Coordinates of C-alpha atoms in Angstrom, one line a residue:
Chain A
X1 CA 24.7 13.6 18.4
X2 CA 26.9 12.0 16.0
X3 CA 30.5 11.8 17.0
X4 CA 32.9 11.2 13.9
X5 CA 36.6 10.2 14.4
X6 CA 38.4 13.0 12.8
X7 CA 40.7 11.0 10.3
X8 CA 37.4 9.4 9.0
X9 CA 35.9 12.9 8.2
X10 CA 39.1 13.7 6.3
X11 CA 39.2 10.7 4.4
X12 CA 35.5 10.9 3.4
X13 CA 35.7 14.3 2.2
X14 CA 38.8 13.1 0.1
X15 CA 37.1 10.1 -0.9
X16 CA 34.1 12.2 -2.2
X17 CA 36.2 14.8 -3.7
X18 CA 38.1 12.0 -6.1
X19 CA 34.9 10.5 -7.1
X20 CA 33.5 14.0 -8.2
X21 CA 36.9 14.6 -9.9
X22 CA 36.7 11.4 -11.8
X23 CA 33.1 12.0 -12.5
X24 CA 34.0 15.5 -14.0
X25 CA 36.6 13.9 -16.4
X26 CA 34.2 11.3 -17.7
X27 CA 31.8 13.9 -18.3
X28 CA 34.6 16.1 -20.0
X29 CA 35.5 13.2 -22.5
X30 CA 31.9 12.2 -22.7
X31 CA 31.2 15.7 -24.2
X32 CA 34.2 15.3 -26.5
X33 CA 33.0 12.0 -27.8
X34 CA 29.3 13.4 -28.3
X35 CA 30.6 16.3 -30.1
X36 CA 32.2 13.7 -32.8
X37 CA 29.1 11.5 -33.0
X38 CA 26.3 12.7 -35.3
X39 CA 23.5 14.0 -33.3
X40 CA 20.1 13.1 -34.6
X41 CA 17.8 15.0 -32.1
X42 CA 18.6 18.7 -33.5
X43 CA 16.3 21.3 -32.3
X44 CA 15.2 19.4 -29.1
X45 CA 16.0 20.5 -25.7
X46 CA 18.0 18.5 -23.4
X47 CA 16.1 16.5 -20.9
X48 CA 18.3 17.4 -18.1
X49 CA 19.6 21.0 -17.5
X50 CA 23.2 21.4 -16.7
X51 CA 24.6 19.1 -14.0
X52 CA 21.2 17.9 -12.6
X53 CA 21.9 14.3 -13.1
X54 CA 25.6 14.1 -12.3
X55 CA 25.1 12.7 -9.1
X56 CA 22.9 10.0 -10.6
X57 CA 25.2 9.1 -13.5
X58 CA 28.5 9.5 -11.8
X59 CA 28.0 8.3 -8.3
X60 CA 24.8 6.3 -7.8
X61 CA 25.0 4.2 -10.9
X62 CA 28.5 3.0 -9.8
X63 CA 26.6 1.3 -6.8
X64 CA 23.3 0.5 -8.1
X65 CA 23.1 -3.0 -7.3
X66 CA 23.0 -2.0 -3.5
X67 CA 19.6 -0.2 -4.1
X68 CA 16.4 -1.4 -5.5
X69 CA 16.7 -5.1 -5.0
X70 CA 13.6 -7.0 -6.1
X71 CA 12.2 -9.3 -3.8
X72 CA 10.0 -12.5 -4.7
X73 CA 8.1 -13.0 -1.5
X74 CA 6.3 -11.2 1.5
X75 CA 8.6 -9.0 3.4
X76 CA 8.6 -11.0 6.5
X77 CA 11.4 -11.8 8.9
X78 CA 12.9 -14.1 6.1
X79 CA 12.3 -13.1 2.4
X80 CA 13.6 -14.2 -1.3
X81 CA 15.8 -11.8 -2.8
X82 CA 16.0 -12.0 -6.7
X83 CA 20.0 -12.1 -7.8
X84 CA 21.0 -9.9 -10.4
X85 CA 24.3 -9.3 -12.5
X86 CA 25.5 -6.9 -14.9
X87 CA 27.8 -6.9 -17.9
X88 CA 28.5 -3.3 -18.1
X89 CA 29.8 -2.0 -14.5
X90 CA 26.1 -1.7 -13.0
X91 CA 24.9 0.8 -15.7
X92 CA 22.1 -1.9 -16.4
X93 CA 21.2 -4.8 -14.1
X94 CA 19.6 -8.0 -15.4
X95 CA 17.6 -10.4 -13.3
X96 CA 18.2 -14.0 -13.1
X97 CA 15.9 -16.6 -12.0
X98 CA 17.6 -17.5 -9.0
X99 CA 16.4 -16.5 -5.5
X100 CA 18.4 -16.4 -2.3
X101 CA 16.4 -16.5 1.2
X102 CA 17.7 -13.6 3.3
X103 CA 17.2 -12.5 6.8
X104 CA 15.3 -9.2 6.3
X105 CA 16.5 -6.3 8.3
X106 CA 15.4 -3.5 6.0
X107 CA 11.5 -3.7 5.8
X108 CA 9.4 -1.3 8.1
X109 CA 7.7 -4.4 9.2
X110 CA 7.5 -3.4 13.2
X111 CA 4.8 -5.4 14.2
X112 CA 5.2 -8.4 12.0
X113 CA 1.8 -7.7 10.0
X114 CA 3.7 -7.8 6.8
X115 CA 3.1 -11.5 6.0
X116 CA 0.0 -13.6 6.3
X117 CA -1.6 -13.1 9.7
X118 CA -4.0 -15.6 11.4
X119 CA -6.6 -12.8 12.3
X120 CA -6.2 -10.3 9.5
X121 CA -5.7 -12.3 6.5
X122 CA -8.9 -14.4 6.2
X123 CA -10.8 -10.9 7.1
X124 CA -8.9 -9.4 4.1
X125 CA -9.9 -11.8 1.6
X126 CA -13.4 -11.9 2.8
X127 CA -13.6 -8.0 2.1
X128 CA -11.6 -8.4 -1.0
X129 CA -14.4 -10.9 -2.3
X130 CA -17.3 -8.5 -0.8
X131 CA -15.9 -5.2 -1.9
X132 CA -13.2 -5.6 -5.1
X133 CA -9.6 -4.5 -4.9
X134 CA -10.6 -1.0 -5.7
X135 CA -13.4 1.4 -5.3
X136 CA -12.8 3.0 -8.7
X137 CA -13.9 6.3 -7.4
X138 CA -13.1 9.3 -5.1
X139 CA -14.4 9.4 -1.6
X140 CA -17.0 12.1 -2.7
X141 CA -18.4 10.4 -5.7
X142 CA -18.8 6.5 -5.0
X143 CA -15.7 5.6 -3.1
X144 CA -16.8 5.8 0.6
X145 CA -18.0 2.0 1.6
X146 CA -18.9 1.2 5.3
X147 CA -15.2 -0.2 5.7
X148 CA -13.9 3.6 5.1
X149 CA -16.1 5.2 7.6
X150 CA -15.5 2.1 10.1
X151 CA -11.8 2.7 9.6
X152 CA -11.8 6.5 10.2
X153 CA -13.9 5.9 13.4
X154 CA -11.4 3.0 14.4
X155 CA -8.2 5.3 13.6
X156 CA -9.7 8.4 15.7
X157 CA -10.3 6.1 18.7
X158 CA -6.7 4.5 18.4
X159 CA -5.2 7.7 18.0
X160 CA -7.4 9.2 20.9
X161 CA -8.5 12.2 18.6
X162 CA -12.2 13.2 18.1
X163 CA -12.0 12.3 14.3
X164 CA -9.9 11.3 11.4
X165 CA -9.4 11.4 7.7
X166 CA -8.0 8.4 5.8
X167 CA -6.2 8.8 2.3
X168 CA -4.9 6.4 -0.3
X169 CA -1.3 7.1 0.1
X170 CA 1.3 8.1 2.8
X171 CA 3.4 10.7 1.0
X172 CA 0.5 12.3 -0.6
X173 CA -1.1 12.9 2.9
X174 CA 1.7 15.4 3.8
X175 CA 2.3 16.9 0.5
X176 CA -1.5 17.5 -0.4
X177 CA -2.8 18.4 3.4
X178 CA 0.0 21.1 4.0
X179 CA -1.1 23.4 1.1
X180 CA -4.9 23.2 2.2
X181 CA -3.8 24.0 5.9
X182 CA -1.7 26.9 5.3
X183 CA -1.1 29.4 2.4
X184 CA 0.8 32.5 1.7
X185 CA 1.1 34.9 4.6
X186 CA 1.5 31.8 6.9
X187 CA 4.9 30.5 8.4
X188 CA 6.0 26.7 8.6
X189 CA 8.9 25.8 10.9
X190 CA 10.0 22.5 10.3
X191 CA 12.6 20.3 11.8
X192 CA 15.8 20.2 9.6
X193 CA 15.6 16.5 9.0
X194 CA 12.0 16.3 8.3
X195 CA 10.9 13.9 5.5
X196 CA 10.8 14.7 1.9
X197 CA 6.7 14.7 1.7
X198 CA 6.9 17.4 4.4
X199 CA 9.2 19.4 2.4
X200 CA 7.5 19.0 -0.8
X201 CA 4.0 19.9 0.9
X202 CA 5.8 22.9 2.8
X203 CA 7.1 24.2 -0.7
X204 CA 3.8 23.5 -2.5
X205 CA 1.8 25.4 0.1
X206 CA 3.3 29.1 -0.6
X207 CA 4.0 29.6 2.9
X208 CA 7.2 30.9 4.2
X209 CA 9.4 28.0 5.4
X210 CA 11.8 28.3 8.2
X211 CA 14.0 25.5 9.4
X212 CA 15.3 24.9 13.2
X213 CA 18.4 22.7 14.0
X214 CA 17.2 19.2 14.5
X215 CA 15.5 18.3 17.6
X216 CA 16.7 21.5 19.7
X217 CA 13.7 23.1 21.4
X218 CA 15.9 26.1 22.2
X219 CA 16.6 26.7 18.6
X220 CA 13.1 26.5 17.9
X221 CA 12.2 29.1 20.4
X222 CA 14.9 31.4 19.0
X223 CA 13.6 30.9 15.6
X224 CA 9.8 31.3 16.7
X225 CA 10.8 34.7 18.6
X226 CA 12.8 35.9 15.8
X227 CA 9.9 35.3 13.0
X228 CA 7.0 36.7 15.2
X229 CA 9.0 39.7 15.8
X230 CA 10.0 40.3 12.3
X231 CA 6.6 39.5 10.9
X232 CA 5.9 38.6 7.1
X233 CA 8.7 39.1 4.7
X234 CA 8.6 42.7 3.3
X235 CA 5.4 43.9 4.5
X236 CA 6.3 43.2 8.4
X237 CA 2.5 42.4 8.9
X238 CA 1.7 39.6 11.5
X239 CA 1.7 36.1 10.4
X240 CA -1.6 34.8 9.6
X241 CA -0.7 31.1 11.0
X242 CA 2.4 29.6 12.4
X243 CA 2.5 25.7 12.2
X244 CA 5.5 23.6 13.6
X245 CA 6.2 20.4 12.0
X246 CA 7.8 17.5 13.6
X247 CA 8.1 13.8 13.4
X248 CA 7.7 11.2 15.9
X249 CA 10.7 9.0 15.1
X250 CA 13.2 10.4 12.6
X251 CA 13.5 7.4 10.0
X252 CA 17.3 8.4 9.3
X253 CA 18.2 8.9 12.8
X254 CA 16.0 6.5 14.8
X255 CA 15.5 9.4 17.5
X256 CA 12.4 10.2 19.3
X257 CA 11.2 13.8 19.3
X258 CA 11.7 15.9 22.2
X259 CA 7.9 16.3 22.2
X260 CA 7.0 17.7 25.7
X261 CA 9.4 20.8 25.3
X262 CA 8.3 21.4 21.8
X263 CA 4.7 21.3 22.7
X264 CA 5.3 23.6 25.8
X265 CA 7.1 26.2 23.7
X266 CA 4.5 26.0 21.0
X267 CA 1.6 26.8 23.5
X268 CA 3.5 29.6 24.9
X269 CA 3.8 31.3 21.4
X270 CA 0.5 30.0 20.2
X271 CA 1.7 28.0 17.1
X272 CA 0.0 25.0 15.9
X273 CA 1.9 21.6 16.3
X274 CA 1.9 19.1 13.6
X275 CA 3.1 15.6 14.3
X276 CA 4.2 13.1 11.6
X277 CA 3.9 9.7 13.5
X278 CA 4.7 7.8 10.2
X279 CA 7.2 5.6 11.9
X280 CA 6.2 5.7 15.9
X281 CA 2.5 4.9 15.6
X282 CA 2.0 1.2 16.6
X283 CA 5.4 0.7 17.2
X284 CA 6.2 2.7 20.5
X285 CA 4.1 3.3 23.6
X286 CA 2.8 1.0 26.1
X287 CA -0.3 0.0 23.8
X288 CA 1.4 1.2 20.6
X289 CA -0.4 4.6 20.3
X290 CA 2.7 6.3 19.4
X291 CA 5.1 8.8 20.5
X292 CA 2.4 10.8 22.5
X293 CA 1.6 7.9 24.7
X294 CA 5.6 6.9 25.1
X295 CA 6.7 10.6 26.2
X296 CA 3.3 11.4 28.2
X297 CA 2.1 14.2 26.0
X298 CA -1.8 14.7 26.3
X299 CA -3.1 14.4 22.7
X300 CA -5.5 17.2 22.9
X301 CA -2.2 19.3 23.0
X302 CA -0.9 18.3 19.7
X303 CA -3.4 20.2 17.1
X304 CA -2.6 17.8 14.0
X305 CA -1.5 14.2 14.0
X306 CA -0.6 12.4 11.0
X307 CA 0.4 8.9 10.3
X308 CA 0.7 6.3 7.9
X309 CA -0.2 2.5 7.7
X310 CA 2.7 1.3 5.8
X311 CA 4.9 0.7 8.6
X312 CA 3.4 -0.9 11.6
X313 CA -0.1 -2.1 10.2
X314 CA 1.3 -3.8 7.2
X315 CA -1.1 -1.8 4.7
X316 CA -0.9 1.5 2.7
X317 CA -2.1 4.7 3.1
X318 CA -2.0 7.7 5.6
X319 CA -4.5 9.3 8.2
X320 CA -4.7 13.0 9.6
X321 CA -6.5 13.1 13.1
X322 CA -7.6 16.1 14.7
X323 CA -10.7 17.9 15.9
X324 CA -13.9 17.6 14.3
X325 CA -14.0 21.0 12.8
X326 CA -10.6 20.4 11.2
X327 CA -11.6 17.0 9.6
X328 CA -14.7 18.6 8.5
X329 CA -12.7 21.3 6.7
X330 CA -10.3 18.7 5.1
X331 CA -13.2 16.9 3.8
X332 CA -14.6 19.8 1.8
X333 CA -11.2 21.0 0.6
X334 CA -8.3 18.6 0.6
X335 CA -7.9 17.3 -3.3
X336 CA -6.5 14.1 -2.1
X337 CA -10.0 13.6 -0.6
X338 CA -12.2 14.9 -3.4
X339 CA -10.3 13.7 -6.5
X340 CA -8.0 10.9 -5.6
X341 CA -9.3 7.3 -5.5
X342 CA -10.0 6.2 -2.0
X343 CA -8.1 3.6 -0.1
X344 CA -8.4 0.1 -1.2
X345 CA -11.1 -1.9 0.6
X346 CA -8.8 -4.8 1.4
X347 CA -6.3 -2.5 2.7
X348 CA -8.6 -0.8 5.0
X349 CA -9.7 -4.0 6.3
X350 CA -6.2 -5.1 7.1
X351 CA -5.8 -1.9 8.9
X352 CA -8.8 -2.4 10.9
X353 CA -8.0 -5.8 11.8
X354 CA -4.5 -4.8 12.8
X355 CA -5.7 -2.2 15.2
X356 CA -8.0 -4.7 16.8
X357 CA -5.2 -7.0 17.3
X358 CA -2.8 -4.4 18.8
X359 CA -5.6 -3.5 21.0
X360 CA -6.4 -6.9 22.1
X361 CA -9.9 -6.6 20.9
X362 CA -9.7 -10.1 19.0
X363 CA -9.7 -11.9 22.0
X364 CA -6.0 -12.6 22.2
X365 CA -2.9 -11.0 23.8
X366 CA -1.1 -11.1 20.6
X367 CA -0.8 -7.4 20.2
X368 CA 0.6 -6.9 23.6
X369 CA 3.0 -9.8 22.9
X370 CA 4.1 -8.0 19.7
X371 CA 4.8 -4.8 21.3
X372 CA 6.8 -6.2 24.2
X373 CA 8.6 -8.3 21.6
X374 CA 9.5 -5.5 19.5
X375 CA 10.7 -3.6 22.5
X376 CA 13.0 -6.3 23.8
X377 CA 14.3 -7.0 20.3
X378 CA 15.3 -3.5 19.4
X379 CA 16.9 -2.8 23.1
X380 CA 18.9 -6.0 22.9
X381 CA 20.1 -5.4 19.2
X382 CA 21.1 -1.9 20.1
X383 CA 23.0 -2.8 23.0
X384 CA 24.9 -5.5 21.4
X385 CA 25.9 -3.6 18.4
X386 CA 27.2 -0.4 20.9
X387 CA 28.9 -3.4 22.8
X388 CA 30.7 -4.5 19.7
X389 CA 31.9 -1.1 18.9
X390 CA 29.6 0.2 16.1
X391 CA 28.3 3.7 16.2
X392 CA 24.6 3.1 16.2
X393 CA 22.2 6.1 16.5
X394 CA 18.8 6.3 18.0
X395 CA 17.1 6.3 21.5
X396 CA 16.2 3.2 23.4
X397 CA 13.0 1.8 22.3
X398 CA 13.1 2.8 19.0
X399 CA 13.0 0.1 16.4
X400 CA 15.0 2.0 13.8
X401 CA 18.9 1.9 14.0
X402 CA 21.4 3.4 11.6
X403 CA 24.6 2.0 11.8
X404 CA 27.3 4.8 10.7
X405 CA 29.4 4.1 7.8
X406 CA 30.8 7.6 6.7
X407 CA 32.9 6.8 3.6
X408 CA 31.3 6.2 0.5
X409 CA 33.4 2.9 -0.5
X410 CA 32.1 1.3 2.7
X411 CA 28.3 1.5 1.4
X412 CA 28.8 -1.1 -1.3
X413 CA 31.1 -3.1 0.8
X414 CA 28.8 -3.4 3.7
X415 CA 25.8 -4.0 1.6
X416 CA 27.5 -6.7 -0.7
X417 CA 29.1 -8.5 2.4
X418 CA 26.0 -8.7 4.3
X419 CA 24.0 -9.9 1.2
X420 CA 26.8 -12.6 0.6
X421 CA 26.1 -14.1 3.9
X422 CA 22.4 -13.8 3.4
X423 CA 21.5 -11.0 5.6
X424 CA 19.7 -7.9 3.5
X425 CA 20.3 -4.8 5.0
X426 CA 19.4 -1.2 3.4
X427 CA 22.2 1.3 3.1
X428 CA 21.4 5.0 2.8
X429 CA 23.9 7.6 1.4
X430 CA 23.5 11.3 0.0
X431 CA 21.2 13.1 -0.6
X432 CA 19.0 11.3 1.6
X433 CA 21.5 11.8 4.3
X434 CA 23.9 14.6 4.8
X435 CA 27.2 14.1 2.6
X436 CA 29.4 13.1 5.4
X437 CA 27.0 10.8 7.3
X438 CA 26.3 7.8 5.0
X439 CA 24.9 4.8 7.2
X440 CA 23.2 1.4 6.9
X441 CA 19.7 1.5 8.6
X442 CA 18.4 -1.6 10.4
X443 CA 14.5 -2.0 11.0
X444 CA 13.8 -4.3 13.8
X445 CA 10.5 -6.5 13.6
X446 CA 8.6 -8.2 16.2
X447 CA 8.7 -11.1 13.7
X448 CA 12.3 -11.6 14.3
X449 CA 13.1 -14.3 16.9
X450 CA 16.3 -14.3 19.0
X451 CA 18.0 -16.8 16.8
X452 CA 17.6 -14.5 14.0
X453 CA 19.0 -11.7 15.7
X454 CA 21.9 -13.6 16.9
X455 CA 22.7 -14.4 13.3
X456 CA 22.3 -11.0 12.3
X457 CA 24.7 -9.9 14.9
X458 CA 27.5 -12.2 13.7
X459 CA 27.1 -11.6 10.3
X460 CA 27.3 -7.7 10.9
X461 CA 30.3 -8.0 13.3
X462 CA 32.2 -9.9 10.7
X463 CA 31.4 -7.8 7.8
X464 CA 32.0 -4.9 10.1
X465 CA 35.5 -6.0 10.9
X466 CA 36.3 -6.4 7.3
X467 CA 35.0 -3.1 6.4
X468 CA 36.3 -1.3 9.3
X469 CA 33.4 0.3 10.7
X470 CA 33.7 -0.2 14.5
X471 CA 34.7 3.2 15.5
X472 CA 34.4 3.0 19.0
X473 CA 36.3 0.5 21.3
X474 CA 34.4 -2.8 21.9
X475 CA 33.5 -3.7 25.4
X476 CA 35.5 -6.9 26.1
X477 CA 33.3 -9.9 27.0
X478 CA 33.4 -11.1 30.6
X479 CA 33.2 -14.7 29.4
X480 CA 36.5 -14.3 27.2
X481 CA 38.2 -12.9 30.5
X482 CA 37.1 -15.8 32.5
X483 CA 38.5 -18.3 29.6
X484 CA 41.8 -16.5 29.5
X485 CA 42.1 -16.8 33.5
X486 CA 41.2 -20.6 33.1
X487 CA 44.1 -21.2 30.1
X488 CA 46.7 -19.7 32.5
Chain B
X1 CA 40.2 12.1 18.3
X2 CA 36.5 12.6 17.9
X3 CA 34.4 15.6 16.5
X4 CA 30.8 16.2 17.0
X5 CA 28.7 16.6 13.7
X6 CA 25.7 18.8 14.6
X7 CA 23.2 18.9 11.5
X8 CA 23.1 22.2 10.2
X9 CA 19.8 24.0 9.3
X10 CA 20.9 24.5 5.7
X11 CA 18.2 22.9 3.2
X12 CA 20.5 22.9 0.2
X13 CA 22.2 19.6 -0.1
X14 CA 24.7 21.1 -2.5
X15 CA 26.4 23.3 0.2
X16 CA 25.4 22.0 3.6
X17 CA 28.4 19.7 3.5
X18 CA 30.8 22.5 3.9
X19 CA 29.6 23.2 7.4
X20 CA 30.7 20.2 9.1
X21 CA 34.2 19.8 10.8
X22 CA 37.2 18.9 8.9
X23 CA 36.5 20.5 5.7
X24 CA 39.1 23.4 6.0
X25 CA 41.8 21.0 6.9
X26 CA 41.0 18.6 4.3
X27 CA 41.3 21.5 1.7
X28 CA 44.6 22.7 2.9
X29 CA 45.9 19.1 3.0
X30 CA 44.8 18.4 -0.7
X31 CA 46.6 21.6 -1.9
X32 CA 49.7 20.5 0.2
X33 CA 49.8 17.2 -1.4
X34 CA 49.3 18.3 -4.6
X35 CA 52.3 20.5 -4.3
X36 CA 54.3 17.5 -3.4
X37 CA 53.1 15.5 -6.1
X38 CA 54.0 18.2 -8.9
X39 CA 57.4 18.5 -7.3
X40 CA 58.0 14.7 -7.5
X41 CA 56.5 14.5 -11.1
X42 CA 57.8 17.5 -13.0
X43 CA 61.4 17.9 -11.3
X44 CA 61.0 21.6 -11.1
X45 CA 62.3 24.2 -8.6
X46 CA 59.9 24.6 -5.4
X47 CA 58.8 27.9 -6.7
X48 CA 57.5 26.7 -10.1
X49 CA 55.8 24.1 -8.3
X50 CA 53.8 26.3 -6.1
X51 CA 53.2 28.6 -9.2
X52 CA 51.6 25.4 -10.9
X53 CA 49.5 24.5 -7.8
X54 CA 48.4 28.1 -7.6
X55 CA 47.4 28.2 -11.3
X56 CA 45.4 25.1 -11.2
X57 CA 44.0 25.9 -8.0
X58 CA 42.6 28.9 -9.7
X59 CA 41.4 26.9 -12.8
X60 CA 39.6 24.3 -10.5
X61 CA 38.1 26.5 -7.9
X62 CA 36.9 29.0 -10.5
X63 CA 35.2 26.1 -12.6
X64 CA 33.6 24.6 -9.5
X65 CA 32.7 27.8 -7.5
X66 CA 31.9 30.3 -10.1
X67 CA 31.2 29.1 -13.3
X68 CA 29.0 25.7 -12.6
X69 CA 25.5 26.7 -11.8
X70 CA 23.0 24.6 -10.3
X71 CA 23.0 21.6 -8.2
X72 CA 24.3 17.9 -8.9
X73 CA 20.9 16.7 -8.2
X74 CA 17.3 16.9 -9.3
X75 CA 15.6 16.6 -5.9
X76 CA 15.3 20.4 -5.3
X77 CA 13.7 20.8 -8.6
X78 CA 15.8 23.4 -9.8
X79 CA 15.5 26.4 -7.4
X80 CA 19.3 26.8 -7.5
X81 CA 19.6 26.8 -11.2
X82 CA 20.7 30.4 -11.7
X83 CA 22.9 30.5 -8.6
X84 CA 26.7 29.2 -8.9
X85 CA 28.0 27.4 -5.9
X86 CA 29.8 30.4 -4.3
X87 CA 26.1 32.2 -4.3
X88 CA 24.5 29.0 -2.8
X89 CA 26.8 28.6 0.1
X90 CA 25.5 29.6 3.6
X91 CA 22.1 30.4 2.1
X92 CA 23.4 33.4 0.3
X93 CA 24.5 35.2 3.6
X94 CA 27.8 37.2 3.0
X95 CA 30.8 37.5 5.0
X96 CA 30.6 34.2 6.9
X97 CA 33.4 32.3 8.4
X98 CA 33.6 29.8 5.5
X99 CA 33.3 32.8 2.8
X100 CA 36.3 34.4 4.5
X101 CA 38.3 31.2 4.7
X102 CA 37.6 30.5 1.1
X103 CA 38.7 34.1 0.4
X104 CA 42.0 34.0 2.3
X105 CA 43.3 30.6 0.8
X106 CA 43.9 32.0 -2.9
X107 CA 45.7 35.0 -1.2
X108 CA 47.9 33.0 0.9
X109 CA 48.7 30.6 -2.2
X110 CA 49.5 33.7 -4.2
X111 CA 51.9 35.1 -1.4
X112 CA 53.8 31.8 -1.3
X113 CA 53.9 31.3 -5.0
X114 CA 55.4 34.7 -5.4
X115 CA 57.7 34.6 -2.7
X116 CA 59.2 31.4 -3.6
X117 CA 59.8 32.4 -7.3
X118 CA 61.5 35.7 -6.1
X119 CA 58.9 37.8 -7.8
X120 CA 60.1 37.1 -11.2
X121 CA 58.5 37.8 -14.5
X122 CA 56.3 36.1 -16.1
X123 CA 55.1 33.9 -13.1
X124 CA 54.3 37.1 -11.2
X125 CA 52.0 38.3 -13.8
X126 CA 50.2 35.1 -14.3
X127 CA 49.9 34.6 -10.5
X128 CA 48.5 38.3 -9.9
X129 CA 45.9 37.8 -12.5
X130 CA 44.8 34.7 -11.1
X131 CA 44.2 35.8 -7.4
X132 CA 42.8 39.3 -8.5
X133 CA 40.0 37.3 -10.5
X134 CA 39.3 34.9 -7.6
X135 CA 39.4 37.8 -5.1
X136 CA 37.0 40.1 -7.0
X137 CA 34.6 37.0 -8.0
X138 CA 34.2 36.6 -4.1
X139 CA 33.3 40.1 -3.2
X140 CA 29.8 40.6 -1.6
X141 CA 29.1 43.3 -4.2
X142 CA 29.4 40.8 -7.1
X143 CA 26.6 38.5 -5.4
X144 CA 24.4 37.5 -8.6
X145 CA 26.3 40.0 -10.9
X146 CA 27.3 38.6 -14.6
X147 CA 29.8 40.8 -16.0
X148 CA 29.2 41.4 -19.8
X149 CA 26.7 38.7 -19.7
X150 CA 29.2 35.9 -19.4
X151 CA 27.8 33.0 -17.9
X152 CA 24.2 34.5 -17.8
X153 CA 21.2 32.3 -18.2
X154 CA 19.7 31.7 -21.7

């Protein structure tokens, strides 16, 4: 639950209103100028209809230097950020040859596999020499190597499901699988804060889409009852299939899903559960098996488990795990499996090796150490930030922590302030988040040491004071009180 | 001091910001402050200032709510391209609290403006035309209606 100070809400609306009004003025004058200038595109239709690109041109481009920063090294705990400058108020940005070494608080590098790893990298290089960087073919033609079958078995074993299918890209896993699973006459009930890939897949499937209030099982039950009673729109026939889509960890909130209650409700009303574990697989749970293990839900109750390898495994691609019949059906009909190029062999080898390290099958206990490290790091960081007075979202044990900024002017201020002090953070604004609730999202990694986190806390505290985002009263430190008594 | 912000179930990013707490207060405060600004800049009587605020409020809200169609970003692939902001709000449901509030505001402004100008001509005529157009545009029966093809799609 997000608590906003009332005055901040008023000032945020006012700032956005001002930015919007300025944007409209500039557009109006731009229209007048363009009417005067000779137009050599007679007869061509405009690329953008109406005010489709208004937000991009008038709001996003003003602070463009805070987004899309190019990096010049592997996204480990410390990395090189390329410096950029602009001569026309951020409309175009030019890269310089200078790099600055910054602390990385933005990459989804939960277990530290993003940089060179002592177990994974030699094996990846060996498979690169043996199999070449790309299979140059779809899975059904010539793109299935021994690595691919080993990977699917290993993923199914890791997630504790009978079988799995692996696709080359995480976003495509959602947007190409949902249209295959459900079509017209079906119902998709998705959480209101689901990722864009799920929204795209749901829209592309042709099924009716309904949304329930974020992480509220009671509202899900209400929507389910209403929809089952009404049936399909206009004909009122019963639905062919109902799928409820939730995510393990929501990437913008850092919250865990209330999985036990949701699974209980879906069992009661006989709806299928689709769990998207993009951020939680490998990062939470005692042995890294995701949110089912953490919350004690039996994996046989979740019908379709989806995840990506980009976050905790340091690779690319996505998987779907389910029953043998489901995966067999997907292999016959999913276009991403039949026509898209299969996952690159070195990437597949990286995933296999990463899973071995996490489970401890490489002979060392590095996997367990990494999992313990990330849990300790996230809990320490979150509690320290909350003590300083920031508004931090997310549950305990979740490595994603958004710090609320709210005002649109604080977004570039916070981002640039932190970059000047060599800490790279990711700030997110509208339309990825609701209009009022702009935030800076911090992703903790197992590769961060305690000194890194302490330095990050100092920098964030200083910049936070300057920008004014400590919305809650800070807890006074006990040491300071003792010092004051001593001075008296 | 603090308010809770519950994420709404509206998928349309263009209109869901209107369901958060503090919007109504901000709207009323902006109107009030613009009255103060008009009074200080033009050095006219309070009644004239209210008339100017009412008429400019009419122009701004008519343009933003009932003329401009679509959304200011391309993420939603143009599914709202034929709908004005008023038709998009609350997912097209009529007679919700937000819609009732937005219908009452121009009427209240009209009453204040005509009272403070003592119902003189020509201000009364202009104010009446403005409030008539605004209130008729917000009727539930006018949902997706384009009179005489004005502002219809290509």
